[in-house]
Protein backbone atom coordinates (compact mmCIF):
# COMPACT_ATOMS: atom_id res chain seq x y z
CA UNK A 1 0.00 0.00 0.00
CA UNK A 2 1.62 3.23 -1.18
CA UNK A 3 0.52 6.13 1.00
CA UNK A 4 1.09 9.85 0.58
CA UNK A 5 1.33 11.70 3.88
CA UNK A 6 1.08 15.47 3.43
CA UNK A 7 1.73 16.91 6.88
CA UNK A 8 3.98 19.82 7.86
CA UNK A 9 4.36 19.07 11.58
CA UNK A 10 7.63 17.06 11.63
CA UNK A 11 6.95 15.37 14.98
CA UNK A 12 3.48 14.23 13.92
CA UNK A 13 4.75 13.21 10.47
CA UNK A 14 7.60 11.13 11.90
CA UNK A 15 5.37 9.44 14.45
CA UNK A 16 2.69 8.70 11.86
CA UNK A 17 5.22 7.38 9.35
CA UNK A 18 6.55 4.86 11.89
CA UNK A 19 3.05 3.73 12.86
CA UNK A 20 1.86 3.55 9.25
CA UNK A 21 4.94 1.51 8.32
CA UNK A 22 4.21 -1.04 11.00
CA UNK A 23 0.59 -1.13 9.82
CA UNK A 24 1.86 -2.18 6.38
CA UNK A 25 1.84 1.11 4.49
CA UNK A 26 4.77 2.43 2.47
CA UNK A 27 4.87 6.15 3.24
CA UNK A 28 6.03 9.07 1.10
CA UNK A 29 6.09 12.23 3.17
CA UNK A 30 5.38 15.71 1.83
CA UNK A 31 6.06 18.55 4.29
CA UNK A 32 4.22 21.15 2.19
CA UNK A 33 1.73 21.59 -0.65
CA UNK A 34 4.17 21.82 -3.59
CA UNK A 35 5.99 18.61 -2.57
CA UNK A 36 2.61 16.86 -2.20
CA UNK A 37 1.66 17.93 -5.72
CA UNK A 38 5.06 16.89 -7.07
CA UNK A 39 4.81 13.42 -5.50
CA UNK A 40 1.23 12.98 -6.73
CA UNK A 41 2.30 13.80 -10.29
CA UNK A 42 5.37 11.56 -10.11
CA UNK A 43 4.16 8.48 -8.26
CA UNK A 44 1.21 6.14 -7.97
CA UNK A 45 -0.50 6.06 -4.58
CA UNK A 46 -3.22 3.82 -3.13
CA UNK A 47 -4.32 6.33 -0.53
CA UNK A 48 -3.46 9.83 0.71
CA UNK A 49 -3.58 11.58 4.08
CA UNK A 50 -3.69 15.34 3.65
CA UNK A 51 -3.41 17.95 6.39
CA UNK A 52 -5.59 20.93 5.52
CA UNK A 53 -3.13 23.39 7.09
CA UNK A 54 -0.15 22.89 4.76
CA UNK A 55 2.43 25.62 3.99
CA UNK A 56 2.77 27.30 0.58
CA UNK A 57 -0.18 25.54 -1.03
CA UNK A 58 -2.87 24.67 1.52
CA UNK A 59 -4.33 21.20 1.84
CA UNK A 60 -7.73 22.14 0.51
CA UNK A 61 -6.18 23.44 -2.73
CA UNK A 62 -4.05 20.29 -3.04
CA UNK A 63 -7.19 18.21 -2.49
CA UNK A 64 -9.23 20.08 -5.12
CA UNK A 65 -6.50 19.69 -7.76
CA UNK A 66 -5.96 16.07 -6.79
CA UNK A 67 -9.65 15.30 -7.31
CA UNK A 68 -9.37 16.52 -10.88
CA UNK A 69 -6.21 14.53 -11.62
CA UNK A 70 -6.85 11.45 -9.42
CA UNK A 71 -10.64 11.05 -9.13
CA UNK A 72 -10.44 7.58 -7.54
CA UNK A 73 -7.66 8.12 -5.00
CA UNK A 74 -9.03 7.64 -1.46
CA UNK A 75 -8.20 10.65 0.73
CA UNK A 76 -8.41 11.11 4.49
CA UNK A 77 -8.06 14.72 5.57
CA UNK A 78 -6.41 15.82 8.81
CA UNK A 79 -7.54 19.06 10.32
CA UNK A 80 -6.71 20.94 13.48
CA UNK A 81 -9.80 23.04 12.92
CA UNK A 82 -12.71 21.33 14.56
CA UNK A 83 -15.05 23.58 12.66
CA UNK A 84 -18.01 22.61 10.60
CA UNK A 85 -17.16 24.95 7.73
CA UNK A 86 -13.72 23.44 7.09
CA UNK A 87 -15.24 19.95 7.20
CA UNK A 88 -17.90 20.88 4.70
CA UNK A 89 -15.33 22.56 2.46
CA UNK A 90 -13.13 19.45 2.62
CA UNK A 91 -16.00 17.12 1.90
CA UNK A 92 -17.07 19.23 -1.06
CA UNK A 93 -13.50 19.15 -2.32
CA UNK A 94 -13.67 15.36 -2.27
CA UNK A 95 -12.21 14.00 0.96
CA UNK A 96 -13.43 10.49 1.80
CA UNK A 97 -13.07 10.92 5.53
CA UNK A 98 -11.78 13.19 8.28
CA UNK A 99 -9.63 13.10 11.35
CA UNK A 100 -9.61 16.03 13.74
CA UNK A 101 -6.33 16.54 15.59
CA UNK A 102 -5.45 15.27 18.08
CA UNK A 103 -6.39 11.67 17.28
CA UNK A 104 -5.40 8.16 18.26
CA UNK A 105 -3.56 6.12 15.64
CA UNK A 106 -5.90 3.08 15.82
CA UNK A 107 -8.79 5.30 14.80
CA UNK A 108 -6.86 6.72 11.85
CA UNK A 109 -5.87 3.20 10.78
CA UNK A 110 -9.50 2.04 11.04
CA UNK A 111 -10.62 4.97 8.89
CA UNK A 112 -7.91 4.31 6.29
CA UNK A 113 -9.01 0.68 6.07
CA UNK A 114 -12.67 1.66 5.83
CA UNK A 115 -11.94 4.18 3.06
CA UNK A 116 -9.82 1.62 1.21
CA UNK A 117 -12.53 -0.99 1.59
CA UNK A 118 -15.09 1.38 0.14
CA UNK A 119 -12.73 2.18 -2.71
CA UNK A 120 -12.15 -1.59 -3.10
CA UNK A 121 -8.49 -1.00 -3.65
CA UNK A 122 -7.08 -2.94 -0.75
CA UNK A 123 -6.74 -6.56 -1.88
CA UNK A 124 -6.29 -7.62 1.73
CA UNK A 125 -9.51 -5.85 2.64
CA UNK A 126 -11.42 -7.61 -0.09
CA UNK A 127 -10.08 -11.13 0.12
CA UNK A 128 -12.09 -13.94 1.58
CA UNK A 129 -11.03 -15.39 4.90
CA UNK A 130 -11.64 -19.07 5.60
CA UNK A 131 -10.79 -20.38 9.07
CA UNK A 132 -12.12 -23.61 10.58
CA UNK A 133 -15.79 -23.82 9.54
CA UNK A 134 -16.13 -20.10 8.88
CA UNK A 135 -15.92 -18.37 5.53
CA UNK A 136 -15.98 -14.57 5.56
CA UNK A 137 -16.34 -12.54 2.37
CA UNK A 138 -14.73 -9.21 3.26
CA UNK A 139 -15.96 -7.30 0.22
CA UNK A 140 -19.59 -8.37 0.66
CA UNK A 141 -19.28 -8.53 4.50
CA UNK A 142 -20.98 -11.92 4.51
CA UNK A 143 -20.25 -14.83 6.81
CA UNK A 144 -21.01 -18.47 6.12
CA UNK A 145 -20.57 -21.29 8.66
CA UNK A 146 -20.38 -24.78 7.15
CA UNK A 147 -22.29 -23.54 4.11
CA UNK A 148 -25.00 -21.81 6.15
CA UNK A 149 -25.20 -18.01 5.88
CA UNK A 150 -25.01 -16.21 9.22
CA UNK A 151 -26.87 -12.97 9.68
CA UNK A 152 -24.58 -10.27 11.07
CA UNK A 153 -25.36 -6.66 11.93
CA UNK A 154 -22.93 -4.08 10.46
CA UNK A 155 -21.26 -3.80 13.90
CA UNK A 156 -20.93 -7.55 14.22
CA UNK A 157 -19.38 -7.92 10.78
CA UNK A 158 -16.87 -5.14 11.57
CA UNK A 159 -16.08 -6.86 14.86
CA UNK A 160 -15.71 -10.27 13.22
CA UNK A 161 -13.46 -8.84 10.52
CA UNK A 162 -11.27 -7.15 13.13
CA UNK A 163 -10.96 -10.38 15.12
CA UNK A 164 -10.19 -12.35 11.95
CA UNK A 165 -7.53 -9.91 10.77
CA UNK A 166 -5.91 -10.18 14.20
CA UNK A 167 -6.62 -13.90 14.70
CA UNK A 168 -4.63 -15.39 17.61
CA UNK A 169 -3.78 -11.86 18.78
CA UNK A 170 -5.51 -9.78 21.42
CA UNK A 171 -7.91 -7.14 20.15
CA UNK A 172 -8.50 -4.37 22.68
CA UNK A 173 -11.76 -2.57 23.34
CA UNK A 174 -10.09 0.61 22.02
CA UNK A 175 -9.38 -1.13 18.71
CA UNK A 176 -13.00 -2.28 18.54
CA UNK A 177 -14.30 1.24 19.26
CA UNK A 178 -11.94 2.64 16.63
CA UNK A 179 -13.04 0.11 14.02
CA UNK A 180 -16.68 0.99 14.65
CA UNK A 181 -15.90 4.70 14.47
CA UNK A 182 -14.11 4.06 11.17
CA UNK A 183 -17.18 2.31 9.84
CA UNK A 184 -19.38 5.21 10.83
CA UNK A 185 -21.59 3.18 13.19
CA UNK A 186 -22.57 5.05 16.32
CA UNK A 187 -21.33 4.02 19.73
CA UNK A 188 -24.05 4.34 22.33
CA UNK A 189 -25.31 2.85 25.56
CA UNK A 190 -26.04 -0.86 25.24
CA UNK A 191 -23.82 -0.97 22.20
CA UNK A 192 -20.73 -2.01 24.07
CA UNK A 193 -18.05 -4.42 22.93
CA UNK A 194 -19.24 -6.90 25.60
CA UNK A 195 -22.76 -7.00 24.18
CA UNK A 196 -21.59 -7.55 20.62
CA UNK A 197 -18.93 -10.08 21.61
CA UNK A 198 -21.65 -12.03 23.43
CA UNK A 199 -23.90 -12.03 20.34
CA UNK A 200 -21.06 -12.87 17.98
CA UNK A 201 -19.99 -15.79 20.19
CA UNK A 202 -23.44 -17.29 19.90
CA UNK A 203 -23.46 -16.80 16.14
CA UNK A 204 -20.05 -18.47 15.81
CA UNK A 205 -21.20 -21.60 17.66
CA UNK A 206 -20.43 -24.66 15.58
CA UNK A 207 -17.87 -22.82 13.44
CA UNK A 208 -14.90 -24.34 15.25
CA UNK A 209 -13.85 -20.82 16.27
CA UNK A 210 -14.10 -19.25 19.68
CA UNK A 211 -13.72 -15.74 21.03
CA UNK A 212 -11.71 -15.85 24.24
CA UNK A 213 -11.84 -13.09 26.81
CA UNK A 214 -8.36 -12.05 27.85
CA UNK A 215 -8.99 -10.47 31.22
CA UNK A 216 -7.98 -6.82 31.41
CA UNK A 217 -6.76 -6.79 27.79
CA UNK A 218 -9.52 -7.62 25.36
CA UNK A 219 -10.56 -10.51 23.12
CA UNK A 220 -8.89 -13.08 20.96
CA UNK A 221 -10.29 -15.19 18.14
CA UNK A 222 -8.86 -18.69 17.95
CA UNK A 223 -9.61 -22.14 16.65
CA UNK A 224 -11.45 -24.11 19.35
CA UNK A 225 -9.38 -26.43 21.43
CA UNK A 226 -9.46 -30.09 20.43
CA UNK A 227 -11.20 -31.04 23.70
CA UNK A 228 -14.06 -28.77 22.71
CA UNK A 229 -14.00 -26.86 25.97
CA UNK A 230 -14.27 -23.10 25.63
CA UNK A 231 -11.06 -21.21 26.48
CA1 LIG B 1 -0.45 21.76 9.50
mmCIF file of C-alpha atoms and ligand atoms in Angstrom:
data_model
loop_
_atom_site.group_PDB
_atom_site.id
_atom_site.type_symbol
_atom_site.label_atom_id
_atom_site.label_comp_id
_atom_site.label_asym_id
_atom_site.label_seq_id
_atom_site.Cartn_x
_atom_site.Cartn_y
_atom_site.Cartn_z
ATOM 1 C CA UNK A 1 0.000 0.000 0.000
ATOM 2 C CA UNK A 2 1.616 3.229 -1.178
ATOM 3 C CA UNK A 3 0.518 6.125 1.004
ATOM 4 C CA UNK A 4 1.088 9.850 0.577
ATOM 5 C CA UNK A 5 1.333 11.697 3.878
ATOM 6 C CA UNK A 6 1.082 15.471 3.427
ATOM 7 C CA UNK A 7 1.735 16.908 6.882
ATOM 8 C CA UNK A 8 3.980 19.816 7.861
ATOM 9 C CA UNK A 9 4.357 19.070 11.585
ATOM 10 C CA UNK A 10 7.626 17.065 11.631
ATOM 11 C CA UNK A 11 6.947 15.371 14.975
ATOM 12 C CA UNK A 12 3.478 14.228 13.921
ATOM 13 C CA UNK A 13 4.753 13.212 10.466
ATOM 14 C CA UNK A 14 7.603 11.130 11.898
ATOM 15 C CA UNK A 15 5.372 9.439 14.449
ATOM 16 C CA UNK A 16 2.689 8.704 11.862
ATOM 17 C CA UNK A 17 5.218 7.377 9.350
ATOM 18 C CA UNK A 18 6.545 4.863 11.887
ATOM 19 C CA UNK A 19 3.046 3.728 12.861
ATOM 20 C CA UNK A 20 1.864 3.546 9.249
ATOM 21 C CA UNK A 21 4.941 1.511 8.319
ATOM 22 C CA UNK A 22 4.208 -1.040 11.005
ATOM 23 C CA UNK A 23 0.588 -1.126 9.823
ATOM 24 C CA UNK A 24 1.865 -2.180 6.376
ATOM 25 C CA UNK A 25 1.836 1.112 4.487
ATOM 26 C CA UNK A 26 4.774 2.434 2.470
ATOM 27 C CA UNK A 27 4.869 6.154 3.243
ATOM 28 C CA UNK A 28 6.029 9.072 1.101
ATOM 29 C CA UNK A 29 6.093 12.227 3.170
ATOM 30 C CA UNK A 30 5.378 15.714 1.829
ATOM 31 C CA UNK A 31 6.060 18.551 4.289
ATOM 32 C CA UNK A 32 4.218 21.145 2.187
ATOM 33 C CA UNK A 33 1.729 21.593 -0.655
ATOM 34 C CA UNK A 34 4.172 21.816 -3.586
ATOM 35 C CA UNK A 35 5.986 18.610 -2.571
ATOM 36 C CA UNK A 36 2.614 16.859 -2.205
ATOM 37 C CA UNK A 37 1.658 17.935 -5.717
ATOM 38 C CA UNK A 38 5.059 16.891 -7.072
ATOM 39 C CA UNK A 39 4.810 13.423 -5.504
ATOM 40 C CA UNK A 40 1.227 12.981 -6.729
ATOM 41 C CA UNK A 41 2.298 13.795 -10.287
ATOM 42 C CA UNK A 42 5.371 11.560 -10.113
ATOM 43 C CA UNK A 43 4.159 8.478 -8.256
ATOM 44 C CA UNK A 44 1.211 6.143 -7.975
ATOM 45 C CA UNK A 45 -0.501 6.060 -4.580
ATOM 46 C CA UNK A 46 -3.215 3.818 -3.134
ATOM 47 C CA UNK A 47 -4.324 6.334 -0.528
ATOM 48 C CA UNK A 48 -3.457 9.831 0.710
ATOM 49 C CA UNK A 49 -3.581 11.582 4.082
ATOM 50 C CA UNK A 50 -3.685 15.345 3.649
ATOM 51 C CA UNK A 51 -3.409 17.948 6.391
ATOM 52 C CA UNK A 52 -5.592 20.932 5.523
ATOM 53 C CA UNK A 53 -3.131 23.389 7.087
ATOM 54 C CA UNK A 54 -0.151 22.894 4.760
ATOM 55 C CA UNK A 55 2.428 25.615 3.989
ATOM 56 C CA UNK A 56 2.771 27.304 0.580
ATOM 57 C CA UNK A 57 -0.177 25.539 -1.030
ATOM 58 C CA UNK A 58 -2.867 24.668 1.525
ATOM 59 C CA UNK A 59 -4.330 21.197 1.839
ATOM 60 C CA UNK A 60 -7.730 22.140 0.506
ATOM 61 C CA UNK A 61 -6.178 23.441 -2.732
ATOM 62 C CA UNK A 62 -4.046 20.289 -3.037
ATOM 63 C CA UNK A 63 -7.191 18.210 -2.495
ATOM 64 C CA UNK A 64 -9.225 20.076 -5.122
ATOM 65 C CA UNK A 65 -6.497 19.691 -7.760
ATOM 66 C CA UNK A 66 -5.962 16.065 -6.787
ATOM 67 C CA UNK A 67 -9.645 15.303 -7.308
ATOM 68 C CA UNK A 68 -9.366 16.523 -10.879
ATOM 69 C CA UNK A 69 -6.206 14.533 -11.619
ATOM 70 C CA UNK A 70 -6.847 11.449 -9.420
ATOM 71 C CA UNK A 71 -10.643 11.047 -9.127
ATOM 72 C CA UNK A 72 -10.441 7.577 -7.537
ATOM 73 C CA UNK A 73 -7.662 8.123 -5.002
ATOM 74 C CA UNK A 74 -9.033 7.637 -1.457
ATOM 75 C CA UNK A 75 -8.197 10.652 0.726
ATOM 76 C CA UNK A 76 -8.406 11.113 4.486
ATOM 77 C CA UNK A 77 -8.061 14.721 5.573
ATOM 78 C CA UNK A 78 -6.412 15.819 8.813
ATOM 79 C CA UNK A 79 -7.536 19.062 10.323
ATOM 80 C CA UNK A 80 -6.713 20.943 13.478
ATOM 81 C CA UNK A 81 -9.797 23.041 12.925
ATOM 82 C CA UNK A 82 -12.706 21.333 14.559
ATOM 83 C CA UNK A 83 -15.047 23.580 12.657
ATOM 84 C CA UNK A 84 -18.012 22.608 10.597
ATOM 85 C CA UNK A 85 -17.155 24.948 7.727
ATOM 86 C CA UNK A 86 -13.721 23.438 7.092
ATOM 87 C CA UNK A 87 -15.236 19.946 7.203
ATOM 88 C CA UNK A 88 -17.904 20.884 4.700
ATOM 89 C CA UNK A 89 -15.327 22.559 2.456
ATOM 90 C CA UNK A 90 -13.129 19.453 2.620
ATOM 91 C CA UNK A 91 -16.005 17.120 1.897
ATOM 92 C CA UNK A 92 -17.069 19.232 -1.060
ATOM 93 C CA UNK A 93 -13.497 19.146 -2.322
ATOM 94 C CA UNK A 94 -13.672 15.356 -2.271
ATOM 95 C CA UNK A 95 -12.209 14.000 0.959
ATOM 96 C CA UNK A 96 -13.430 10.492 1.799
ATOM 97 C CA UNK A 97 -13.065 10.922 5.532
ATOM 98 C CA UNK A 98 -11.777 13.194 8.285
ATOM 99 C CA UNK A 99 -9.630 13.100 11.354
ATOM 100 C CA UNK A 100 -9.607 16.033 13.735
ATOM 101 C CA UNK A 101 -6.332 16.544 15.588
ATOM 102 C CA UNK A 102 -5.449 15.267 18.082
ATOM 103 C CA UNK A 103 -6.390 11.668 17.280
ATOM 104 C CA UNK A 104 -5.397 8.157 18.261
ATOM 105 C CA UNK A 105 -3.559 6.123 15.636
ATOM 106 C CA UNK A 106 -5.900 3.077 15.822
ATOM 107 C CA UNK A 107 -8.793 5.300 14.799
ATOM 108 C CA UNK A 108 -6.855 6.721 11.846
ATOM 109 C CA UNK A 109 -5.873 3.203 10.780
ATOM 110 C CA UNK A 110 -9.497 2.037 11.039
ATOM 111 C CA UNK A 111 -10.617 4.972 8.888
ATOM 112 C CA UNK A 112 -7.913 4.314 6.291
ATOM 113 C CA UNK A 113 -9.011 0.676 6.069
ATOM 114 C CA UNK A 114 -12.672 1.657 5.829
ATOM 115 C CA UNK A 115 -11.941 4.175 3.058
ATOM 116 C CA UNK A 116 -9.823 1.616 1.207
ATOM 117 C CA UNK A 117 -12.529 -0.991 1.590
ATOM 118 C CA UNK A 118 -15.087 1.380 0.140
ATOM 119 C CA UNK A 119 -12.725 2.179 -2.711
ATOM 120 C CA UNK A 120 -12.151 -1.593 -3.101
ATOM 121 C CA UNK A 121 -8.491 -1.001 -3.650
ATOM 122 C CA UNK A 122 -7.080 -2.944 -0.750
ATOM 123 C CA UNK A 123 -6.741 -6.558 -1.883
ATOM 124 C CA UNK A 124 -6.288 -7.615 1.732
ATOM 125 C CA UNK A 125 -9.511 -5.848 2.636
ATOM 126 C CA UNK A 126 -11.420 -7.611 -0.090
ATOM 127 C CA UNK A 127 -10.081 -11.128 0.121
ATOM 128 C CA UNK A 128 -12.094 -13.940 1.575
ATOM 129 C CA UNK A 129 -11.032 -15.392 4.896
ATOM 130 C CA UNK A 130 -11.643 -19.068 5.602
ATOM 131 C CA UNK A 131 -10.790 -20.376 9.068
ATOM 132 C CA UNK A 132 -12.120 -23.611 10.581
ATOM 133 C CA UNK A 133 -15.793 -23.823 9.538
ATOM 134 C CA UNK A 134 -16.128 -20.101 8.884
ATOM 135 C CA UNK A 135 -15.923 -18.371 5.528
ATOM 136 C CA UNK A 136 -15.984 -14.568 5.557
ATOM 137 C CA UNK A 137 -16.336 -12.538 2.367
ATOM 138 C CA UNK A 138 -14.730 -9.207 3.260
ATOM 139 C CA UNK A 139 -15.959 -7.302 0.217
ATOM 140 C CA UNK A 140 -19.594 -8.368 0.664
ATOM 141 C CA UNK A 141 -19.279 -8.525 4.496
ATOM 142 C CA UNK A 142 -20.978 -11.925 4.506
ATOM 143 C CA UNK A 143 -20.250 -14.825 6.811
ATOM 144 C CA UNK A 144 -21.012 -18.470 6.117
ATOM 145 C CA UNK A 145 -20.574 -21.293 8.658
ATOM 146 C CA UNK A 146 -20.382 -24.780 7.148
ATOM 147 C CA UNK A 147 -22.294 -23.543 4.110
ATOM 148 C CA UNK A 148 -25.002 -21.805 6.152
ATOM 149 C CA UNK A 149 -25.198 -18.007 5.878
ATOM 150 C CA UNK A 150 -25.006 -16.207 9.221
ATOM 151 C CA UNK A 151 -26.869 -12.966 9.685
ATOM 152 C CA UNK A 152 -24.584 -10.274 11.067
ATOM 153 C CA UNK A 153 -25.356 -6.662 11.927
ATOM 154 C CA UNK A 154 -22.925 -4.076 10.465
ATOM 155 C CA UNK A 155 -21.261 -3.803 13.898
ATOM 156 C CA UNK A 156 -20.929 -7.550 14.218
ATOM 157 C CA UNK A 157 -19.383 -7.917 10.775
ATOM 158 C CA UNK A 158 -16.875 -5.138 11.565
ATOM 159 C CA UNK A 159 -16.080 -6.863 14.860
ATOM 160 C CA UNK A 160 -15.708 -10.269 13.217
ATOM 161 C CA UNK A 161 -13.456 -8.840 10.521
ATOM 162 C CA UNK A 162 -11.270 -7.146 13.132
ATOM 163 C CA UNK A 163 -10.958 -10.377 15.119
ATOM 164 C CA UNK A 164 -10.187 -12.353 11.951
ATOM 165 C CA UNK A 165 -7.530 -9.908 10.771
ATOM 166 C CA UNK A 166 -5.910 -10.183 14.204
ATOM 167 C CA UNK A 167 -6.624 -13.900 14.704
ATOM 168 C CA UNK A 168 -4.633 -15.386 17.606
ATOM 169 C CA UNK A 169 -3.784 -11.858 18.776
ATOM 170 C CA UNK A 170 -5.511 -9.780 21.421
ATOM 171 C CA UNK A 171 -7.911 -7.136 20.145
ATOM 172 C CA UNK A 172 -8.499 -4.367 22.681
ATOM 173 C CA UNK A 173 -11.761 -2.565 23.336
ATOM 174 C CA UNK A 174 -10.092 0.610 22.015
ATOM 175 C CA UNK A 175 -9.381 -1.128 18.711
ATOM 176 C CA UNK A 176 -12.995 -2.279 18.543
ATOM 177 C CA UNK A 177 -14.299 1.235 19.264
ATOM 178 C CA UNK A 178 -11.936 2.645 16.630
ATOM 179 C CA UNK A 179 -13.039 0.111 14.023
ATOM 180 C CA UNK A 180 -16.675 0.988 14.651
ATOM 181 C CA UNK A 181 -15.900 4.705 14.474
ATOM 182 C CA UNK A 182 -14.105 4.061 11.169
ATOM 183 C CA UNK A 183 -17.185 2.309 9.841
ATOM 184 C CA UNK A 184 -19.381 5.213 10.833
ATOM 185 C CA UNK A 185 -21.593 3.179 13.187
ATOM 186 C CA UNK A 186 -22.569 5.049 16.324
ATOM 187 C CA UNK A 187 -21.333 4.021 19.734
ATOM 188 C CA UNK A 188 -24.045 4.338 22.331
ATOM 189 C CA UNK A 189 -25.312 2.848 25.563
ATOM 190 C CA UNK A 190 -26.040 -0.855 25.244
ATOM 191 C CA UNK A 191 -23.822 -0.967 22.196
ATOM 192 C CA UNK A 192 -20.726 -2.006 24.068
ATOM 193 C CA UNK A 193 -18.055 -4.421 22.935
ATOM 194 C CA UNK A 194 -19.236 -6.902 25.601
ATOM 195 C CA UNK A 195 -22.761 -7.002 24.175
ATOM 196 C CA UNK A 196 -21.593 -7.546 20.618
ATOM 197 C CA UNK A 197 -18.933 -10.082 21.606
ATOM 198 C CA UNK A 198 -21.654 -12.026 23.430
ATOM 199 C CA UNK A 199 -23.898 -12.031 20.344
ATOM 200 C CA UNK A 200 -21.061 -12.866 17.984
ATOM 201 C CA UNK A 201 -19.988 -15.787 20.195
ATOM 202 C CA UNK A 202 -23.440 -17.294 19.901
ATOM 203 C CA UNK A 203 -23.459 -16.804 16.140
ATOM 204 C CA UNK A 204 -20.053 -18.465 15.805
ATOM 205 C CA UNK A 205 -21.204 -21.597 17.656
ATOM 206 C CA UNK A 206 -20.428 -24.658 15.578
ATOM 207 C CA UNK A 207 -17.871 -22.820 13.438
ATOM 208 C CA UNK A 208 -14.905 -24.337 15.249
ATOM 209 C CA UNK A 209 -13.846 -20.822 16.272
ATOM 210 C CA UNK A 210 -14.099 -19.249 19.682
ATOM 211 C CA UNK A 211 -13.725 -15.745 21.028
ATOM 212 C CA UNK A 212 -11.707 -15.852 24.238
ATOM 213 C CA UNK A 213 -11.844 -13.092 26.814
ATOM 214 C CA UNK A 214 -8.360 -12.047 27.854
ATOM 215 C CA UNK A 215 -8.991 -10.474 31.218
ATOM 216 C CA UNK A 216 -7.981 -6.821 31.413
ATOM 217 C CA UNK A 217 -6.756 -6.786 27.789
ATOM 218 C CA UNK A 218 -9.521 -7.623 25.355
ATOM 219 C CA UNK A 219 -10.561 -10.511 23.121
ATOM 220 C CA UNK A 220 -8.886 -13.081 20.961
ATOM 221 C CA UNK A 221 -10.294 -15.187 18.143
ATOM 222 C CA UNK A 222 -8.855 -18.692 17.949
ATOM 223 C CA UNK A 223 -9.609 -22.144 16.650
ATOM 224 C CA UNK A 224 -11.445 -24.105 19.351
ATOM 225 C CA UNK A 225 -9.380 -26.427 21.425
ATOM 226 C CA UNK A 226 -9.458 -30.086 20.434
ATOM 227 C CA UNK A 227 -11.195 -31.040 23.704
ATOM 228 C CA UNK A 228 -14.063 -28.771 22.705
ATOM 229 C CA UNK A 229 -13.996 -26.858 25.967
ATOM 230 C CA UNK A 230 -14.267 -23.099 25.625
ATOM 231 C CA UNK A 231 -11.061 -21.210 26.478
HETATM 232 CA CA1 LIG B 1 -0.449 21.759 9.504
#
